Every structure is written in structure tokens, then in C-alpha cells.
XYZ file of C-alpha atoms in Angstrom:
631
model
C 43.511 22.703 -39.682
C 45.345 21.214 -36.707
C 43.714 23.769 -34.373
C 40.283 22.916 -35.769
C 40.819 19.169 -35.179
C 42.088 19.872 -31.673
C 39.049 22.034 -30.902
C 36.667 19.402 -32.300
C 38.352 16.700 -30.238
C 38.072 18.784 -27.057
C 34.402 19.485 -27.786
C 33.758 15.781 -28.318
C 35.487 14.958 -25.021
C 33.412 17.578 -23.174
C 30.187 16.176 -24.631
C 31.308 12.635 -23.857
C 32.134 13.524 -20.234
C 28.813 15.361 -19.853
C 26.876 12.400 -21.205
C 28.708 9.953 -18.950
C 27.937 12.143 -15.928
C 24.305 12.466 -17.024
C 23.975 8.714 -17.545
C 25.634 8.007 -14.177
C 23.104 10.289 -12.460
C 20.254 8.429 -14.135
C 21.730 5.102 -13.044
C 22.055 6.410 -9.480
C 18.395 7.425 -9.482
C 17.460 4.014 -10.842
C 19.536 2.329 -8.132
C 17.818 4.376 -5.409
C 14.422 3.406 -6.816
C 15.398 -0.291 -6.814
C 16.560 0.086 -3.213
C 13.096 1.382 -2.272
C 11.334 -1.478 -4.074
C 13.600 -4.073 -2.473
C 13.369 -2.620 1.042
C 9.568 -2.627 0.929
C 9.489 -6.153 -0.546
C 11.738 -7.456 2.226
C 9.697 -5.667 4.889
C 6.576 -7.392 3.529
C 8.342 -10.760 3.649
C 9.381 -10.032 7.216
C 5.748 -9.376 8.088
C 4.785 -12.607 6.362
C 7.231 -14.646 8.424
C 6.113 -12.920 11.608
C 2.666 -14.330 10.920
C 4.035 -17.725 11.963
C 4.162 -16.471 15.555
C 0.566 -15.366 15.274
C -0.537 -18.785 14.006
C 1.182 -20.406 16.973
C -0.693 -17.952 19.160
C -3.931 -18.908 17.384
C -3.243 -22.581 18.028
C -3.322 -21.942 21.736
C -6.101 -19.357 21.858
C -8.579 -19.647 19.019
C -9.968 -23.016 20.046
C -10.713 -21.586 23.470
C -12.677 -18.780 21.857
C -14.334 -20.957 19.217
C -14.491 -24.475 20.662
C -17.202 -25.323 18.181
C -14.796 -24.771 15.256
C -12.116 -27.492 15.500
C -12.009 -27.487 11.717
C -9.995 -24.259 11.835
C -7.212 -25.966 13.764
C -7.190 -28.738 11.183
C -7.007 -26.170 8.417
C -4.123 -24.334 10.082
C -2.103 -27.174 11.495
C -3.666 -30.335 10.148
C -1.786 -32.423 7.660
C -3.340 -32.508 4.219
C -0.457 -34.686 3.079
C -2.177 -37.949 2.504
C -2.992 -39.990 -0.558
C -6.118 -38.559 -2.102
C -8.056 -40.608 -4.573
C -7.669 -39.106 -8.030
C -11.178 -40.228 -8.962
C -12.636 -38.230 -6.090
C -11.343 -35.126 -7.839
C -11.660 -36.005 -11.511
C -14.634 -38.385 -11.567
C -17.330 -35.713 -11.682
C -15.459 -33.240 -13.928
C -16.253 -33.380 -17.620
C -14.611 -31.504 -20.468
C -17.516 -30.257 -22.603
C -17.506 -30.407 -26.395
C -17.719 -26.603 -26.389
C -14.292 -26.315 -24.721
C -11.888 -24.919 -27.324
C -8.683 -24.751 -25.257
C -5.744 -27.181 -25.235
C -6.699 -30.845 -24.926
C -3.858 -32.820 -23.393
C -3.247 -36.499 -24.111
C -1.717 -38.650 -21.358
C 1.013 -39.833 -21.325
C 2.227 -36.420 -22.387
C 4.644 -35.743 -25.274
C 6.458 -32.680 -26.645
C 3.380 -32.101 -28.849
C 1.384 -31.295 -25.698
C 3.965 -28.664 -24.704
C 3.547 -26.916 -28.068
C -0.237 -27.243 -27.833
C -0.233 -25.700 -24.374
C 1.978 -22.764 -25.326
C -0.049 -21.980 -28.430
C -3.270 -22.071 -26.423
C -1.864 -19.735 -23.785
C -0.671 -17.334 -26.481
C -4.308 -17.095 -27.555
C -5.360 -16.312 -23.958
C -7.034 -19.709 -23.527
C -7.424 -21.210 -20.049
C -6.535 -24.853 -19.563
C -9.584 -26.782 -18.372
C -9.615 -27.719 -14.667
C -9.719 -31.422 -15.576
C -6.349 -31.182 -17.327
C -4.901 -28.982 -14.567
C -5.758 -31.606 -11.955
C -4.430 -34.422 -14.155
C -1.126 -32.577 -14.564
C -0.892 -31.917 -10.821
C -1.573 -35.545 -9.903
C 0.958 -36.821 -12.453
C 3.558 -34.281 -11.318
C 3.084 -35.263 -7.696
C 3.482 -38.957 -8.574
C 6.805 -38.354 -10.344
C 8.116 -35.953 -7.681
C 7.434 -38.484 -4.930
C 10.033 -40.774 -6.496
C 12.723 -38.100 -6.496
C 15.393 -37.376 -3.861
C 15.628 -34.114 -1.926
C 18.539 -33.054 -4.135
C 18.511 -33.873 -7.826
C 21.910 -34.886 -9.185
C 22.663 -34.153 -12.816
C 25.767 -34.056 -14.972
C 26.989 -32.119 -18.005
C 29.743 -32.478 -20.562
C 31.556 -30.052 -22.872
C 28.965 -30.898 -25.512
C 25.945 -30.801 -23.185
C 25.361 -27.564 -21.300
C 22.676 -26.910 -18.706
C 20.717 -23.673 -18.309
C 19.947 -22.279 -14.841
C 17.051 -19.841 -14.419
C 16.030 -18.060 -11.241
C 12.705 -16.291 -10.515
C 11.132 -17.956 -13.524
C 11.586 -16.579 -17.015
C 13.182 -18.675 -19.745
C 14.723 -17.133 -22.879
C 16.755 -20.073 -24.145
C 14.267 -22.302 -25.920
C 12.132 -25.111 -24.561
C 13.583 -27.862 -22.353
C 14.558 -31.075 -24.107
C 17.042 -33.938 -23.913
C 19.606 -31.697 -25.606
C 18.618 -28.530 -23.735
C 18.355 -29.348 -19.998
C 17.256 -26.774 -17.432
C 17.255 -26.032 -13.729
C 14.415 -23.719 -12.668
C 15.449 -22.400 -9.288
C 12.112 -21.721 -7.562
C 9.504 -18.956 -7.374
C 7.466 -20.132 -10.340
C 4.330 -18.351 -9.078
C 3.176 -15.095 -7.456
C 4.788 -13.271 -10.372
C 2.091 -11.560 -12.385
C -1.330 -12.623 -13.603
C -0.179 -15.648 -15.645
C 1.407 -17.747 -12.903
C -0.929 -20.672 -13.559
C 0.026 -20.783 -17.228
C 3.744 -20.678 -16.337
C 3.294 -23.456 -13.786
C 1.433 -25.657 -16.267
C 4.135 -25.202 -18.934
C 6.792 -26.117 -16.367
C 4.961 -29.173 -15.049
C 3.986 -30.491 -18.488
C 7.585 -30.010 -19.685
C 8.796 -31.777 -16.543
C 6.479 -34.741 -17.195
C 7.755 -35.001 -20.786
C 11.435 -34.586 -19.836
C 11.711 -35.625 -16.153
C 15.464 -36.248 -16.436
C 16.252 -33.003 -18.235
C 14.153 -30.420 -16.415
C 14.925 -29.925 -12.728
C 12.566 -27.978 -10.465
C 13.783 -26.578 -7.142
C 11.411 -25.344 -4.475
C 11.516 -21.612 -3.767
C 10.061 -19.667 -0.871
C 6.935 -18.894 -2.954
C 6.128 -22.556 -3.553
C 4.163 -22.244 -0.339
C 0.376 -22.125 -0.139
C 0.390 -19.441 2.553
C 2.776 -17.196 0.626
C 0.386 -17.554 -2.315
C -2.452 -16.179 -0.185
C -0.540 -12.944 0.271
C 1.119 -12.498 -3.095
C -1.745 -13.313 -5.451
C -1.536 -16.858 -6.812
C -4.404 -18.158 -4.666
C -6.579 -15.308 -5.900
C -5.554 -15.997 -9.500
C -6.575 -19.661 -9.252
C -9.924 -18.920 -7.624
C -10.626 -16.281 -10.281
C -9.766 -18.519 -13.253
C -11.295 -21.693 -11.797
C -14.367 -20.585 -9.901
C -15.920 -24.061 -9.805
C -12.873 -26.265 -9.169
C -10.353 -23.781 -7.743
C -10.522 -25.242 -4.243
C -9.610 -28.720 -5.527
C -6.686 -27.300 -7.502
C -5.384 -25.467 -4.420
C -5.582 -28.600 -2.283
C -3.556 -30.726 -4.695
C -1.139 -27.919 -5.484
C -0.357 -27.598 -1.771
C 0.776 -31.226 -1.801
C 2.771 -30.833 -5.015
C 4.751 -27.969 -3.451
C 5.852 -30.168 -0.565
C 7.306 -32.777 -2.918
C 9.439 -30.377 -4.960
C 13.184 -31.067 -4.474
C 14.994 -28.452 -2.399
C 18.117 -28.336 -4.555
C 20.092 -29.579 -7.545
C 23.744 -30.631 -7.626
C 25.521 -30.360 -10.991
C 28.600 -32.494 -11.728
C 29.045 -33.036 -7.968
C 30.528 -29.517 -7.917
C 27.795 -26.896 -8.183
C 25.048 -26.584 -5.562
C 21.905 -24.884 -6.898
C 19.393 -23.774 -4.239
C 16.878 -20.961 -4.103
C 18.127 -18.924 -1.145
C 21.431 -19.752 0.485
C 23.230 -21.399 3.376
C 24.156 -20.787 6.998
C 27.046 -21.784 9.222
C 25.021 -24.807 10.371
C 23.878 -26.010 6.927
C 24.042 -29.811 6.961
C 23.662 -31.271 3.481
C 23.645 -34.794 4.879
C 20.625 -33.983 7.044
C 18.955 -32.131 4.158
C 19.445 -35.134 1.887
C 17.514 -37.401 4.264
C 14.755 -35.326 5.904
C 11.145 -35.901 4.817
C 10.682 -32.762 2.732
C 6.964 -33.333 2.212
C 6.400 -32.422 5.876
C 7.389 -28.826 5.135
C 3.986 -27.391 4.294
C 4.761 -23.739 4.896
C 7.421 -21.507 6.392
C 4.599 -19.984 8.429
C 4.047 -23.222 10.297
C 7.170 -23.933 12.340
C 7.385 -26.807 14.812
C 6.013 -25.671 18.153
C 7.758 -26.883 21.324
C 5.066 -28.100 23.687
C 4.886 -29.022 27.358
C 7.487 -31.747 27.935
C 7.221 -32.823 24.302
C 8.820 -30.754 21.578
C 6.279 -31.917 19.037
C 2.882 -32.006 20.625
C 0.350 -30.587 23.051
C -3.168 -31.469 24.128
C -5.790 -28.883 23.459
C -9.170 -28.544 25.135
C -10.803 -30.590 22.435
C -8.759 -33.614 23.504
C -6.796 -33.934 20.266
C -3.040 -33.891 20.052
C -1.932 -30.938 17.976
C 1.367 -30.389 16.243
C 2.401 -27.448 14.104
C 1.979 -29.273 10.814
C -0.283 -32.130 11.787
C -3.307 -32.909 13.907
C -3.847 -36.408 15.148
C -5.817 -38.222 17.796
C -3.532 -41.109 18.634
C -0.174 -42.689 17.897
C 3.366 -41.331 18.126
C 4.063 -40.652 14.436
C 4.926 -36.974 13.979
C 3.511 -35.041 11.056
C 6.084 -32.257 11.349
C 9.772 -31.745 10.822
C 11.967 -31.338 13.866
C 12.962 -27.793 14.763
C 16.481 -28.400 13.453
C 15.182 -29.781 10.133
C 12.739 -26.894 9.725
C 15.487 -24.318 10.321
C 17.733 -26.056 7.797
C 15.071 -25.771 5.098
C 14.337 -22.137 6.013
C 18.018 -21.282 5.544
C 18.048 -22.985 2.140
C 14.971 -21.070 0.963
C 15.468 -17.627 2.556
C 19.151 -16.780 3.146
C 21.172 -14.110 1.297
C 24.943 -13.644 0.809
C 26.710 -10.536 2.108
C 30.270 -9.237 1.970
C 30.660 -9.212 5.763
C 32.202 -12.321 7.283
C 30.171 -14.604 9.529
C 26.549 -15.667 9.737
C 23.942 -13.406 11.276
C 20.130 -13.033 11.209
C 18.538 -11.838 7.968
C 16.825 -8.876 9.601
C 15.484 -7.447 6.325
C 13.485 -10.535 5.376
C 12.890 -11.816 8.896
C 13.890 -15.376 7.953
C 17.051 -17.239 7.063
C 20.420 -15.561 7.549
C 23.088 -13.437 5.929
C 26.174 -15.516 5.173
C 29.639 -14.175 4.484
C 32.471 -15.429 2.230
C 33.991 -17.430 5.085
C 30.729 -19.377 5.530
C 30.587 -20.079 1.805
C 34.163 -21.382 1.791
C 33.515 -23.504 4.889
C 30.374 -25.227 3.566
C 31.689 -25.730 0.024
C 34.950 -27.204 1.311
C 33.139 -29.455 3.772
C 31.111 -31.083 0.986
C 33.775 -30.928 -1.775
C 31.781 -28.394 -3.814
C 33.173 -25.544 -5.907
C 30.267 -23.150 -6.357
C 26.859 -22.093 -5.050
C 24.240 -20.806 -7.508
C 21.167 -19.179 -5.989
C 18.363 -16.756 -6.872
C 15.969 -15.060 -4.407
C 17.250 -11.482 -4.943
C 16.559 -9.056 -7.773
C 19.801 -7.786 -9.292
C 19.905 -4.741 -11.618
C 21.931 -6.611 -14.252
C 20.158 -9.962 -13.757
C 23.067 -11.648 -12.035
C 25.816 -10.971 -9.513
C 29.042 -12.766 -8.580
C 30.384 -12.542 -5.032
C 32.447 -14.378 -2.396
C 35.539 -14.638 -4.602
C 33.526 -16.117 -7.458
C 32.105 -18.928 -5.339
C 28.522 -17.560 -5.169
C 26.427 -16.556 -8.173
C 22.997 -14.967 -7.878
C 20.919 -15.401 -11.044
C 17.607 -13.575 -11.397
C 15.753 -14.293 -14.625
C 12.682 -12.053 -14.327
C 13.333 -8.753 -16.079
C 11.171 -5.736 -15.166
C 10.569 -7.363 -11.793
C 9.430 -4.256 -9.939
C 8.514 -1.994 -12.822
C 8.889 -1.825 -16.597
C 12.583 -1.182 -17.194
C 13.603 -1.669 -13.550
C 16.105 -4.501 -14.107
C 17.508 -6.941 -16.614
C 16.938 -10.664 -16.430
C 19.682 -13.247 -16.893
C 20.298 -16.962 -17.101
C 23.429 -19.084 -16.850
C 24.715 -21.773 -19.158
C 27.383 -24.047 -17.776
C 29.041 -27.349 -18.546
C 31.746 -29.501 -17.020
C 35.197 -27.913 -17.018
C 34.093 -24.552 -18.461
C 33.452 -21.083 -17.042
C 29.752 -20.199 -16.579
C 28.319 -18.054 -19.365
C 25.854 -15.279 -18.555
C 23.093 -14.137 -20.907
C 21.202 -10.919 -20.159
C 17.971 -9.628 -21.627
C 15.118 -7.247 -20.957
C 11.587 -7.786 -22.174
C 10.018 -4.448 -23.010
C 6.844 -3.173 -24.575
C 6.227 0.511 -25.192
C 9.187 1.549 -23.042
C 11.788 0.236 -25.470
C 11.203 3.320 -27.635
C 11.306 5.781 -24.734
C 14.473 7.694 -23.787
C 16.367 6.504 -20.725
C 15.368 9.520 -18.618
C 11.671 8.794 -19.211
C 12.111 5.155 -18.233
C 13.963 6.153 -15.068
C 11.294 8.743 -14.240
C 8.590 6.052 -14.481
C 10.517 3.629 -12.237
C 11.279 6.417 -9.777
C 7.675 7.578 -9.665
C 6.364 4.091 -8.902
C 8.940 3.577 -6.136
C 8.119 6.851 -4.391
C 4.389 6.172 -4.608
C 4.953 2.867 -2.789
C 7.068 4.619 -0.181
C 4.415 7.297 0.378
C 1.825 4.570 0.903
C 4.120 3.036 3.482
C 4.404 6.396 5.215
C 0.665 7.086 5.324
C 0.053 3.637 6.832
C 2.220 4.732 9.769
C 1.109 8.368 9.912
C 0.133 8.264 13.587
C 3.407 6.616 14.627
C 5.495 8.936 12.457
C 3.707 12.029 13.730
C 4.323 10.951 17.317
C 8.017 10.358 16.562
C 8.354 13.746 14.853
C 6.667 15.559 17.717
C 8.980 13.923 20.252
C 11.909 15.434 18.356
C 10.163 18.778 17.863
C 10.548 20.157 21.373
C 9.736 23.729 20.312
C 6.478 22.654 18.626
C 7.572 24.462 15.481
C 6.381 21.829 13.033
C 9.936 21.537 11.714
C 12.909 19.258 12.256
C 16.504 19.191 11.138
C 17.379 16.792 8.332
C 19.105 14.472 10.819
C 16.141 14.410 13.207
C 13.684 13.726 10.396
C 15.832 10.945 8.871
C 16.281 9.341 12.302
C 12.525 9.364 12.963
C 11.711 7.924 9.526
C 14.115 5.015 9.928
C 13.171 4.423 13.551
C 9.482 3.986 12.668
C 9.622 2.442 9.173
C 12.824 0.408 9.536
C 13.470 0.265 5.791
C 17.203 1.081 5.888
C 16.857 3.714 3.158
C 18.970 6.817 2.340
C 16.411 9.207 3.792
C 18.500 12.339 3.292
C 18.760 11.676 -0.439
C 15.056 10.879 -0.654
C 13.867 13.878 1.377
C 13.280 16.134 -1.650
C 10.665 13.652 -2.854
C 8.877 13.204 0.426
C 8.806 16.529 2.305
C 9.359 20.260 1.832
C 12.464 21.988 3.176
C 12.830 25.673 4.060
C 15.759 27.936 3.119
C 17.549 26.992 6.354
C 17.400 23.299 5.568
C 14.694 22.497 8.132
C 11.949 20.038 7.201
C 8.202 20.605 7.516
C 7.574 17.072 8.688
C 3.798 17.053 8.179
C 4.217 18.044 4.513
C 4.957 14.381 3.757
C 1.271 13.577 4.256
C -0.275 16.467 2.314
C -0.647 14.752 -1.047
C -1.747 11.300 0.128
C -4.377 9.824 2.441
C -6.172 6.553 3.170
C -9.746 6.515 1.983
C -12.135 5.972 4.877
C -14.942 3.499 4.141
C -16.793 4.969 7.122
C -16.192 8.647 7.917
C -16.863 8.334 11.636
C -14.106 5.766 12.210
C -10.921 7.085 13.781
C -7.788 7.428 11.645
C -5.751 5.145 13.918
C -8.032 2.188 13.173
C -8.019 2.961 9.443
C -4.214 3.063 9.385
C -3.973 -0.196 11.343
C -6.345 -2.106 9.071
C -4.598 -0.713 5.976
C -1.121 -1.557 7.318
C -2.058 -5.138 8.203
C -4.522 -5.711 5.356
C -2.385 -8.458 3.742
C -1.976 -10.293 7.046
C -5.686 -9.968 7.805
C -6.579 -11.296 4.372
C -4.497 -14.445 4.947
C -6.060 -14.991 8.344
C -9.593 -14.472 7.020
C -8.879 -16.784 4.071
C -7.908 -19.537 6.506
C -11.090 -19.081 8.503
C -13.047 -19.112 5.238
C -12.569 -22.835 4.671
C -15.198 -23.038 1.899
C -13.717 -20.078 -0.019
C -17.064 -18.284 -0.027
C -15.439 -14.953 0.823
C -17.770 -14.588 3.813
C -17.165 -14.951 7.539
C -19.609 -14.450 10.374
C -19.570 -11.343 12.525
C -18.717 -13.522 15.519
C -15.649 -15.005 13.776
C -14.720 -11.560 12.521
C -14.723 -10.056 16.019
C -13.014 -13.054 17.651
C -10.173 -13.040 15.148
C -9.691 -9.287 15.494
C -9.396 -9.588 19.268
C -6.709 -12.249 18.953
C -4.920 -10.257 16.260
C -5.050 -7.066 18.334
C -3.727 -8.884 21.379
C -0.823 -10.548 19.590
C 0.238 -7.480 17.574
C -0.192 -5.114 20.537
C -2.682 -2.928 18.694
C -4.111 -0.375 21.120
C -7.549 0.257 19.671
C -10.804 0.036 21.554
C -12.962 -2.939 20.512
C -16.012 -0.706 20.201
C -14.407 1.123 17.257
C -13.822 -2.114 15.383
C -17.303 -3.392 16.258
C -18.830 -0.225 14.839
C -16.783 -0.562 11.665
C -17.777 -4.228 11.303
C -21.462 -3.425 11.780
C -21.349 -0.745 9.105
C -19.523 -3.041 6.682
C -22.234 -5.698 7.063
C -24.134 -3.961 4.286
C -27.136 -6.309 3.995
C -27.303 -6.949 7.770
C -27.218 -10.736 7.408
C -24.602 -11.257 10.134
C -21.692 -11.961 7.768
C -19.016 -9.892 6.048
C -17.435 -10.168 2.612
C -13.915 -9.700 3.971
C -12.288 -9.218 0.555
C -14.602 -6.297 -0.139
C -14.011 -5.092 3.419
C -10.240 -4.912 2.857
C -10.607 -3.360 -0.603
C -12.422 -0.470 1.046
C -9.091 0.671 2.533
C -6.918 2.209 -0.158
C -4.534 5.118 -0.589
C -5.509 8.199 -2.591
C -2.689 10.238 -4.161
C -3.841 13.827 -4.655
C -0.987 14.636 -6.997
C 2.383 13.236 -7.930
C 5.406 15.490 -7.682
C 7.474 12.830 -9.376
C 6.117 13.812 -12.785
C 8.173 16.981 -12.555
C 11.440 16.368 -14.346
C 13.377 18.692 -12.048
C 12.723 16.578 -8.956
C 15.145 13.641 -8.951
C 16.375 11.061 -6.491
C 19.993 12.075 -6.968
């Protein structure tokens, strides 16, 4: 009997150890997949911030090419921050009797919050009239608020902090206060509904719901990440008006919240030069977009005369007077650090090379800034964490990320924090699932893994020409093969994603029995669809790689949101883009492509349809095979 029990116990321990090893391998694969998602996301953000240099370049060059279009300069650098008459927007909009969605009553009450949520549950769209009313009212209240909202708690009154919007702790109220730490939009197809619930709740409980600006509360970020498109799709008639007012609302959002004079809540992070005194007093409404930095000009750091005779500044265009419509360079950099920085374990403060904006700050920087301003803790968001939150810098920095399934169904948990004066922060984790909640862990990991590798393959095919050139430079014998080290070096050198290429190689390329890699095999199962067969692959890759940047630029030129730009504008913008980004493609190739894409030969191009014509085709997906894993 004793021998039988001993044998059973040993068998149970063997099974337990096997399962732990198996589960650890799955978690490692999931972690690799999240690393891919995050690296590509940060590379996209880096490209977005690099656009700011291009817009500065446009400021100096486009007006010389298109002197008849001064309106573009106004659109790019002109200040829209001025009091607009509410009647000009709402006077001609009527809510018809046939409208069956939520009907809000101003001043708003908690009943309107319930009404709104119920309507959205039934897939109803809030009428543009009410959207504009909410935006105008929100702007009016925000204008009265300081740059940092100060709030207090008590042992009997906790506050909930959410990052990357997703609330799981009931609706805000006097007894249930919240801080929403930025990035309310650009997160799925229902960003407008989320924003309306937040703003209506804020108008009902302005002292108990605190809204911090994130890096996506930025009209130019919205052009890239989908919110602009969502608004124009849902509000075809009045979308432009909504976008104009929303741009102003963003600028008035506070940039941080301070709880009990001890806890600093900001979206991104800090730097060694973070000056909370300066941040408390700068005019935050002058920060229209991170893509529009102050531009030092000849002898005057804020202005320059263009050929049209107007004085241009990065965030304002004016014809006379000395009042500046932009932040100073120092102020702008301070706000960028607050919105974009990330903590790291390494001491010091150094450039955030992954995102291209803000900085990485170490535990010594955290201690320095917190001590300087008599604070005890920094709570921030901005980064997806597998468990929904992360504590670092000796417990002084907490990252809270409330959006579960951020990259893919099952990719990460969400979390929120509840804290009150004199108590330890409490963390609550959750994961919203649909069909996947009934699937085994290995199937969920396979799905996450598959999506991550597909994204990575699309990244590779967009740089096929550059990668092939890099491989061939290493392949001195012209064998078509490289060692693992040579291949990994070339991949990182071209793509710059800081990924574990050796571990990922089995997913991306084929390897012979000697461990050498057939480097062209990485392109066999994927290609970019050519809208015009005669166009060279280099041009196709370039347009595909920069399609998001081009879409933002074209959207700015398209001031009436018609989706059309003239062939002349199309060519002029391409020439500037090619010059600034050092794209070595003959103009005749692009001209031929543009001519062919002008389908009805009316001299204009639907640029959204033009960019949709460039997409990646996956011939087959090796990731569906269960024996091919990331680890």
C-alpha cells in the first residue's frame, strides 16, 4: 500500500512538472508574440513622430511649389484655437422626429449617462447635434480647469485609476471617483461611443471624473490610427464640424492628476528635466499636436516670413502682432516627455529610440523628480503589460494598462488600480473574452502567435528590396544562404525592431541541415499586390511602407474631406515626400502610377482608394501548424 501511494505521488509530481514546463513554454511563446506586436507598434509611433520633421520641411517648401494654396499652410500650422460660435455649428442642425437614438437633455444628469449606454448597447449612433453639444459643453468646463487636477481621497473614499481606456468598476459617481489616464480613442471601432460616455459622465460629475490627455488625444495621431476615419464614416454630413471642435477639446484636457499631494498620474512619464512648476503654468491649449513642434526661425525662435508675406509659426499663422500661438521649445519638450516617456531599469535618462519621442527614465530619475516635488509615487499608462500592470523603480512607478486583448484576443489582461489615502494600492485584473474563453490555452497562444508573425512578415515584405540587398552583401559566395548570425544581423540592421531573430527564424525562413538560412525563403509565402503590373516593385514597396504617412499628408491637403486631390497636388506632394525621405525612385514611375490610378481621367485621385490598392497577400500560413512554435 505504501509503495502504491509512493508511486502515485511520483507520477503526480512528474505530470505536474511536465504541465508546468508545457505551460511555461506557452507563456514564452506568448511573450515573444507580444514583443513582436509591441516592437511594430513602437516603430509605427516612431514613424509618426518623424512626420513632424516632414511637416517642418513642408512649411518651407510647399508654399513655394503651390503659392496659390496658402490654405494648406493654415491647415498645417494655423491656429484653430479660437472661440467658435456654437450657433454657427448647431443652428442649422435639426434632430428629426424619426431619430430613435438617445436624446440628451441639457444640463445633463446621471439619467443621460444610462440613456447613452443603453442606446450604444443597441448599436445606436448619437445624433451629431448632441455630439457637438457635448463637445462644446466639455470644452467650456475644461477651459476652467488647471493643467494638473488635484483630488483627494480618504480611507472611506477610494479612487479608481484606468489607463488605455476600459472601465470594469462601475460608473463614475460622487462615491466612485475615477482618473482616466489618456488614450480614450484610436482603440477599436467604438471610440466615439467611449468618448461620449466619458464626456457626458465628466459633465455630470466634473469633480469626480478626471480626464488626463494621452498621446492619442491628438488630431494628427487620429488620422493614422483610425478615429478620424471612424468619425467621418459615422457622421458623413457633420463629421468635419465634429473633428474641428474635437481638436480644440483635446488641447484643453489636463495633462495630469495629483492625488493627495502624493501620487502623480500622467500618461507617459518623466525626464531628468521635468519641471512640474513650468508644466503647471504653461498654456496647454497651444499644444495642438506632437507632430507640430516649435520651429526655430531666422533670428527669431518662433517665426519666419514666407513668400506669401505672412508670419508663420509651427502652431499658428498670423499677419501681425507679437503674440505667439505656439509653446516655446522647452515647454513643448516638457509636454512630449509627459505624454511619451517610458520607465526602464537602467539608471539615467536617454532618448526613447523605440518610440522616437520622449525618453527612457531610470529609477534614479524617478527618485530625483519625486523627491524634488515631495511626491511618493508615479502612476502612468502608455505601455501594454501582459498582466495589465507592472511595478518598477522600487515600487515608486506603477504602469496600469486597462485594455485587455489589446493586440489580439487573449494577448493580455487589463487592470485598474484602487487607492486611498494611507493605504497600499489594490490591483484588479480582468480579461474580456468572447469565443476564446472556451478554447484551450495552446489554441489561444497559437492564434496570438499567428497574428504576430503575419504582421512581422508584412513588415519584411515592405522592405524586401532593402533586406535582399543586405543579405546579398553578406552572401559573398552568392550561394543564396547565410549563417544564422549573418541573417539575424541583416534583419535587425534593416528593420530595427530589436527582436530575438534567432528564436523567430523557424517562423520566417527555412534552414538547411547545416544550420544555414535560405534568406529569400522569407518572401515565398507573401507579396504586395500590385495595382498596376507594369510598376516596379521598389515603388510598390515604398508606397506600401509609407502608406500611413502618405494618408495623413493627403488628408491634410484634402481640406474639404472629399477624399480627392488633384493630380498636380498629388505629384507635388510626392516630390517633397521623396526628397525629404530620401526615396530614390524616378518621378516618371510615380507619374505613370498616378495616371493609371486616375480611373475616370478627370484629373483627380481618390487617395484612400489609391492606398487601399496596396495590400499584402499571404499565400499560406505556416503558423497554423502546431509543431512550429516561437519557443
